[in-house]
Coordinates of C-alpha atoms and ligand atoms in Angstrom, one line a residue:
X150 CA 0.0 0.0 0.0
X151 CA 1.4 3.4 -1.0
X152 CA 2.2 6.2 2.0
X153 CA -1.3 7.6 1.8
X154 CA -3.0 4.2 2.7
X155 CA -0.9 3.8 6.3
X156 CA -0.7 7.2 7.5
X157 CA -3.5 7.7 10.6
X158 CA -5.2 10.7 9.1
X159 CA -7.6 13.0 11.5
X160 CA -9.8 16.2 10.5
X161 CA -6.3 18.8 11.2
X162 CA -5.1 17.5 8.6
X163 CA -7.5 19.0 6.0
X164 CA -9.0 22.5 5.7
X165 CA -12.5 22.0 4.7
X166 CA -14.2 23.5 1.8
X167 CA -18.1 23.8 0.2
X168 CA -20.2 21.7 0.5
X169 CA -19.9 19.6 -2.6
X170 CA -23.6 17.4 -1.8
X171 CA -25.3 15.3 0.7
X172 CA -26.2 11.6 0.6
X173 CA -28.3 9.3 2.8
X174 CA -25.2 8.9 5.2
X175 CA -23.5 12.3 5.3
X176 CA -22.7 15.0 4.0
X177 CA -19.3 15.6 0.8
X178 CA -17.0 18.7 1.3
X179 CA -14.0 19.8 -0.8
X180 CA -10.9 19.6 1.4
X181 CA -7.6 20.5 1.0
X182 CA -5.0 18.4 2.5
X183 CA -2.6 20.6 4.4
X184 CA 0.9 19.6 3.9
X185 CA 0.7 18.4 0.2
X186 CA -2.0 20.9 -0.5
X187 CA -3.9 18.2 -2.6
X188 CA -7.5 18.6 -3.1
X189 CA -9.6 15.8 -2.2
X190 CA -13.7 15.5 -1.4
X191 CA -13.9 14.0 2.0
X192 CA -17.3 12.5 2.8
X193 CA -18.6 12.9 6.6
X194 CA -20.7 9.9 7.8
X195 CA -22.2 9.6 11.4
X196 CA -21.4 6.6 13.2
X197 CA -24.9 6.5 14.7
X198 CA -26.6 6.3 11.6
X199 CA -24.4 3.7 9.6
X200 CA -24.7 1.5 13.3
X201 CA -28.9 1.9 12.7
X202 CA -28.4 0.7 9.3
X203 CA -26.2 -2.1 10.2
X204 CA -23.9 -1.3 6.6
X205 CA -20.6 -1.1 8.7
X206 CA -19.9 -4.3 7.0
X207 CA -20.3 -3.1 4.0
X208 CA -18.3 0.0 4.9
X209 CA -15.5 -1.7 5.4
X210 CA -15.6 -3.9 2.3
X211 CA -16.3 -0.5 0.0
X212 CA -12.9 0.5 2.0
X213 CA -11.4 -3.0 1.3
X214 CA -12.3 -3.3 -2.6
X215 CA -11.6 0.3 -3.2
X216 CA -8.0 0.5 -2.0
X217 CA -7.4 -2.6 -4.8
X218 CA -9.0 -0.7 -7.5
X219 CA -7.3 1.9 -9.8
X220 CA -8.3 3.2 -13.2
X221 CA -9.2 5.9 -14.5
X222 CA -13.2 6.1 -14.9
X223 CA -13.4 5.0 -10.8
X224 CA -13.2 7.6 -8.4
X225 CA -10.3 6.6 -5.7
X226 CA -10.9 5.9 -2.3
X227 CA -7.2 7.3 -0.8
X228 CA -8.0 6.6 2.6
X229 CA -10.4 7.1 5.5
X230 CA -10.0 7.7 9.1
X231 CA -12.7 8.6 12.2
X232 CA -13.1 10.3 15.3
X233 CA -15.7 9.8 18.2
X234 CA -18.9 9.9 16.2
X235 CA -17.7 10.5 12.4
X236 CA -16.2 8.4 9.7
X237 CA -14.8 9.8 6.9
X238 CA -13.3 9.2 3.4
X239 CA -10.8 9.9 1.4
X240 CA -12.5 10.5 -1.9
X241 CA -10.7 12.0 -5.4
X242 CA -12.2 15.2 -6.2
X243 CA -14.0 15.0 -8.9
X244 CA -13.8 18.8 -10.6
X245 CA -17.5 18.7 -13.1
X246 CA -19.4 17.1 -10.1
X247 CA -22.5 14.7 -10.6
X248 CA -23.4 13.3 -13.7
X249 CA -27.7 12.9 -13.0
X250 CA -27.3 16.9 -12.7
X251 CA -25.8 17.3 -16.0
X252 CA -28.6 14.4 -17.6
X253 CA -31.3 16.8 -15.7
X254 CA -30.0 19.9 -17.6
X255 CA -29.5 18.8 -20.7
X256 CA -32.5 16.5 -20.5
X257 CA -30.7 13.4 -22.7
X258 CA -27.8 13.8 -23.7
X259 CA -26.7 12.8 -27.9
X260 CA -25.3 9.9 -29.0
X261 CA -21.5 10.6 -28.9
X262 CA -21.6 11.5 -25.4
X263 CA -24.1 9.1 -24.6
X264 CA -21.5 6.4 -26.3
X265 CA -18.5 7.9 -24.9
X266 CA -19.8 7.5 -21.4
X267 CA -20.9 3.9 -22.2
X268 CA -17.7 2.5 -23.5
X269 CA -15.7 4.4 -20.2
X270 CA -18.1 2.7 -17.9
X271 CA -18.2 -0.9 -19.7
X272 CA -14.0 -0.4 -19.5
X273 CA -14.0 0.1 -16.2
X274 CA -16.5 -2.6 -15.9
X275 CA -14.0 -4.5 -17.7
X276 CA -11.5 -4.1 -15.0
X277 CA -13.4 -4.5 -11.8
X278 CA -14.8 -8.0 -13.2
X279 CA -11.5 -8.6 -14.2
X280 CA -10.7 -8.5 -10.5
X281 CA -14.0 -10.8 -9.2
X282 CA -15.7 -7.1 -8.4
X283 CA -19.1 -6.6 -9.0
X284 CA -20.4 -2.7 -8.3
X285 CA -24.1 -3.9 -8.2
X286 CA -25.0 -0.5 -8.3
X287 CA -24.5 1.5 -11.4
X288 CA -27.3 4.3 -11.8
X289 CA -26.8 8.0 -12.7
X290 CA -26.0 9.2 -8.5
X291 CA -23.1 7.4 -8.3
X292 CA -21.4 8.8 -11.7
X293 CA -19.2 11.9 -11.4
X294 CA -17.5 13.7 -13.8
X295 CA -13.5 14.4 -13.6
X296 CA -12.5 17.9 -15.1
X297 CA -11.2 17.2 -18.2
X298 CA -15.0 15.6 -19.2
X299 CA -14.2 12.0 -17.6
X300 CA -16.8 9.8 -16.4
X301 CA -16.0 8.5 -12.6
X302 CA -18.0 5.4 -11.7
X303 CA -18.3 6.4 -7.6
X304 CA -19.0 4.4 -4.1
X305 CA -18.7 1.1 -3.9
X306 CA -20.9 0.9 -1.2
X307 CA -22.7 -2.0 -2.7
X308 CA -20.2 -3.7 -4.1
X309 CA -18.8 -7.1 -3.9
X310 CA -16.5 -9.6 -4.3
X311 CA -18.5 -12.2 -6.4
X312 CA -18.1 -15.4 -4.0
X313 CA -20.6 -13.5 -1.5
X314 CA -23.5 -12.6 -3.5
X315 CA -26.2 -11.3 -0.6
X316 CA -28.0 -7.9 -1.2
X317 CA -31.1 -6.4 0.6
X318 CA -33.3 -3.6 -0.7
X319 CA -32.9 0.0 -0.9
X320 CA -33.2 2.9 -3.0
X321 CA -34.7 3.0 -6.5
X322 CA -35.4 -0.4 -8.5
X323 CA -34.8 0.9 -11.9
X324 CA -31.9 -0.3 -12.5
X325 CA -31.7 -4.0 -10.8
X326 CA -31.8 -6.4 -13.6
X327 CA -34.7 -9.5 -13.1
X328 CA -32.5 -11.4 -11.1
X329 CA -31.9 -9.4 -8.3
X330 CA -35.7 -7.8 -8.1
X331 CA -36.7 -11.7 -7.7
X332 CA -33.3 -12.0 -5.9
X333 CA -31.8 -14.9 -7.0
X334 CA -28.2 -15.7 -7.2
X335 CA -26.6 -13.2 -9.5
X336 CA -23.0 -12.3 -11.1
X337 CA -21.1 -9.9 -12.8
X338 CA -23.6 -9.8 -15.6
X339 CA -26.0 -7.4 -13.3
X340 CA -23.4 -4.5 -14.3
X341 CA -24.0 -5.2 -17.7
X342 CA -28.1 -5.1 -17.2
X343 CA -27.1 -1.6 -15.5
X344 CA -25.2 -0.5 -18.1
X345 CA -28.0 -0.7 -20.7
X346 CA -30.7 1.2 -18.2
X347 CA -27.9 3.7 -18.1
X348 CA -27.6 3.9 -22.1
X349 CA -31.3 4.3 -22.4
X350 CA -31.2 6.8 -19.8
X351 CA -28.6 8.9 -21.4
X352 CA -30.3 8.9 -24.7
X353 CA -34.1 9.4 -23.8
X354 CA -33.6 11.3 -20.3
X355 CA -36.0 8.3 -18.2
X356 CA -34.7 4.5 -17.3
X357 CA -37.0 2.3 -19.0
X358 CA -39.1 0.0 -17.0
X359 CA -39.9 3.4 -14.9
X360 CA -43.5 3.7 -13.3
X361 CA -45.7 5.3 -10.9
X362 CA -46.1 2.2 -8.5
X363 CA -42.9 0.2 -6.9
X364 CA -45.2 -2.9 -8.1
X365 CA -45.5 -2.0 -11.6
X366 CA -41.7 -1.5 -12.1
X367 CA -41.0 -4.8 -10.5
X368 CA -43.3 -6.1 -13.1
X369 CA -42.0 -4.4 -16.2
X370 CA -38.5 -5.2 -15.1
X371 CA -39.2 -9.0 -14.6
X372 CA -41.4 -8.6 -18.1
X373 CA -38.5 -6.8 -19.2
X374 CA -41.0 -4.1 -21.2
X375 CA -38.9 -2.7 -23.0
X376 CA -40.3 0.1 -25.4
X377 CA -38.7 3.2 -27.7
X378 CA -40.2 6.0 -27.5
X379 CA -40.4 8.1 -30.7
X380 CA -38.9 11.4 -29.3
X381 CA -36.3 11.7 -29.2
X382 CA -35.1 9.8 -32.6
X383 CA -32.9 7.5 -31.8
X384 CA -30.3 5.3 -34.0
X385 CA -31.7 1.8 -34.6
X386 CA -27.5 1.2 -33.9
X387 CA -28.2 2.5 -30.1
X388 CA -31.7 0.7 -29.9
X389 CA -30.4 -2.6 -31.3
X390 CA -27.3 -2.0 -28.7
X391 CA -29.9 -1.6 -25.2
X392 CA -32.3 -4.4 -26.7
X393 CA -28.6 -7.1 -26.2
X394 CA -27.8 -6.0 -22.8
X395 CA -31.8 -5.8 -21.4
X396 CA -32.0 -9.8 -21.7
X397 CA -33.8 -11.6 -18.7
X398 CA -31.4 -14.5 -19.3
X399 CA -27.9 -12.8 -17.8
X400 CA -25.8 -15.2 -19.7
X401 CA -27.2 -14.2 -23.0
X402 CA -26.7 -10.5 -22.3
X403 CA -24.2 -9.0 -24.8
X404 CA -20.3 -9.3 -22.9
X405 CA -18.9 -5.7 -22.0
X406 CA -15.8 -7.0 -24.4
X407 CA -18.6 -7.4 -27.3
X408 CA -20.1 -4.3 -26.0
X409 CA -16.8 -2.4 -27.1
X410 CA -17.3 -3.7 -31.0
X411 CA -21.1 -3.1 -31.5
X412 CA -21.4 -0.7 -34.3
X413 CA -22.5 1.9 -32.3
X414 CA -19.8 2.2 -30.2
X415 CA -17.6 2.0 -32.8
X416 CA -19.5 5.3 -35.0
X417 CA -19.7 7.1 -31.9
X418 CA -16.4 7.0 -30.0
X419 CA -12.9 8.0 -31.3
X420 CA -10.7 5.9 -30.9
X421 CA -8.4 8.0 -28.3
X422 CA -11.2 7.0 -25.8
Ligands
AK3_592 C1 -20.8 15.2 -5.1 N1 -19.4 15.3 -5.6 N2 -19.0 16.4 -6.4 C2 -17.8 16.2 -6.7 C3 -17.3 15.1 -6.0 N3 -16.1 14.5 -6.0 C4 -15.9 13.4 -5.3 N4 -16.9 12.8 -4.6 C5 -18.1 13.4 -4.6 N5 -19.1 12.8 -3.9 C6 -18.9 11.6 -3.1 C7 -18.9 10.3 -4.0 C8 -18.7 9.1 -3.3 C9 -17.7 8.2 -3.5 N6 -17.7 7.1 -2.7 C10 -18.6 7.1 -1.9 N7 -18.8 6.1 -1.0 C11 -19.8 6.1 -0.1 O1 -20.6 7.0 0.1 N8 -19.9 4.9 0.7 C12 -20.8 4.7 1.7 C13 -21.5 5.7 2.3 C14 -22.4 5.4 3.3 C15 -22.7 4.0 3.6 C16 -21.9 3.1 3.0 C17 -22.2 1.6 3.3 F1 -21.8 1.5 4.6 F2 -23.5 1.4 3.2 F3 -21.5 0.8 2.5 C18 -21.0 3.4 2.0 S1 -19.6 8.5 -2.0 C19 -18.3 14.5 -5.3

């Protein structure tokens, strides 16, 4: 482990900036760290509440995978540290912020960015499988965006090493593929499930099996009802892409390697990545 992984860090060692957003655990602020004057986002969690949730576990396994994982479309975990009633990590800053605010803004976004952010995420999909990591958890709130544009796949709070496959509920459905809703044992092909709400999402603005009722999404997922809208127009390319990775049957969803090749990557992405 480098330097920055041993070293007992406390809150003196940073000077604390904005607010950068809150989550279900805590609160983000940028930070600077004193004696290296790095710039970091350090994310504040209360003891209390992560005890009431009983995730420590899974705290300490984000902590655990994290510190194994480096490339460059995941956002680094350096480090974490805690005092009395606070926990806190070591996050990489990431300069362009969250990428569901951007998709709000701009509403969808066009194909070549749309592309662009597939192929980084099914690369650093690539990777993590690569090292028996699942993330379990891809949706737009954990994507950030680095400053020079990059997509940053973030928190790893619900990920997992694939020989333990347990998960219980929370947050949105829309993007669990059918055998996680009817939660049945499941493997690295729920990322690539993920990944294709995530494409749809980027190109029409709404995940596809969304619905009023909890109910009715459960049963459009398991149905997998999947539909085009016709605005905005869409490339049959991108369509025909989504309708290979939204497959019930997870071993007949199109491989993130295969993903890479499909046509539509291929007219949308320069090669430079
Ligand atoms: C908003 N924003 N703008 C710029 C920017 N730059 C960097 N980071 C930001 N935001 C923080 C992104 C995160 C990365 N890793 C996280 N990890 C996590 O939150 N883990 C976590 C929390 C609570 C409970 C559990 C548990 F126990 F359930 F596992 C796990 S959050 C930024």
């Amino acid at each position: 482990v480098s330097a920055a992984e041993k070293k007992r860090w406390t809150l003196n060692d940073f000077n604390i900036g904005k607010p950068l957003g809150r989550g279900k655990f805590g609160h983000v602020y940028l930070a600077r760290e004193k004696r290296s004057n790095h710039i970091v986002a350090l994310k504040v969690l209360f003891k209390s509440q992560l005890q009431q949730s009983q995730v420590e576990h899974q705290l300490r396994r984000e902590v655990e995978i994290q510190s194994h994982l480096r490339h460059p479309n995941i956002l680094r975990l350096y480090g974490y540290f805690y005092d009395q009633s606070r926990v806190y990590l070591i996050l990489e800053y990431a300069a362009r912020g969250e990428l569901y605010k951007e998709l709000q803004k701009c509403k969808y976004f066009s194909e070549r960015r749309a592309a662009s952010y597939v192929a980084s995420l099914a690369r650093a999909l690539i990777y993590c499988h690569g090292k028996h990591v699942i993330h379990r958890d891809i949706k737009p709130e954990n994507l950030l965006i680095g400053a020079q544009g990059e997509l940053k796949i973030a928190d790893f709070g619900w990920s997992v090493h694939t020989f333990n496959r347990r998960r219980t509920m929370c947050g949105t459905l829309d993007y669990l593929p059918p055998e996680m809703v009817e939660s049945v044992e499941h493997d690295s092909n729920v990322d690539i499930w993920s990944l294709g709400i995530l494409c749809y999402e980027f190109l029409y603005g709404v995940p596809p099996f969304e619905a009023e009722k909890h109910s009715d999404t459960y049963r459009r997922i398991v149905q997998v009802d999947l539909k085009f809208p016709s605005k905005p127009i869409v490339s049959s390319a991108a369509k025909d892409l989504i309708s290979q990775m939204l497959v019930k049957d997870s071993s007949k969803r199109l491989p993130l390697h295969k993903l890479l090749e499909h046509p539509w990557i291929i007219q949308n992405v320069d090669p430079s990545g």
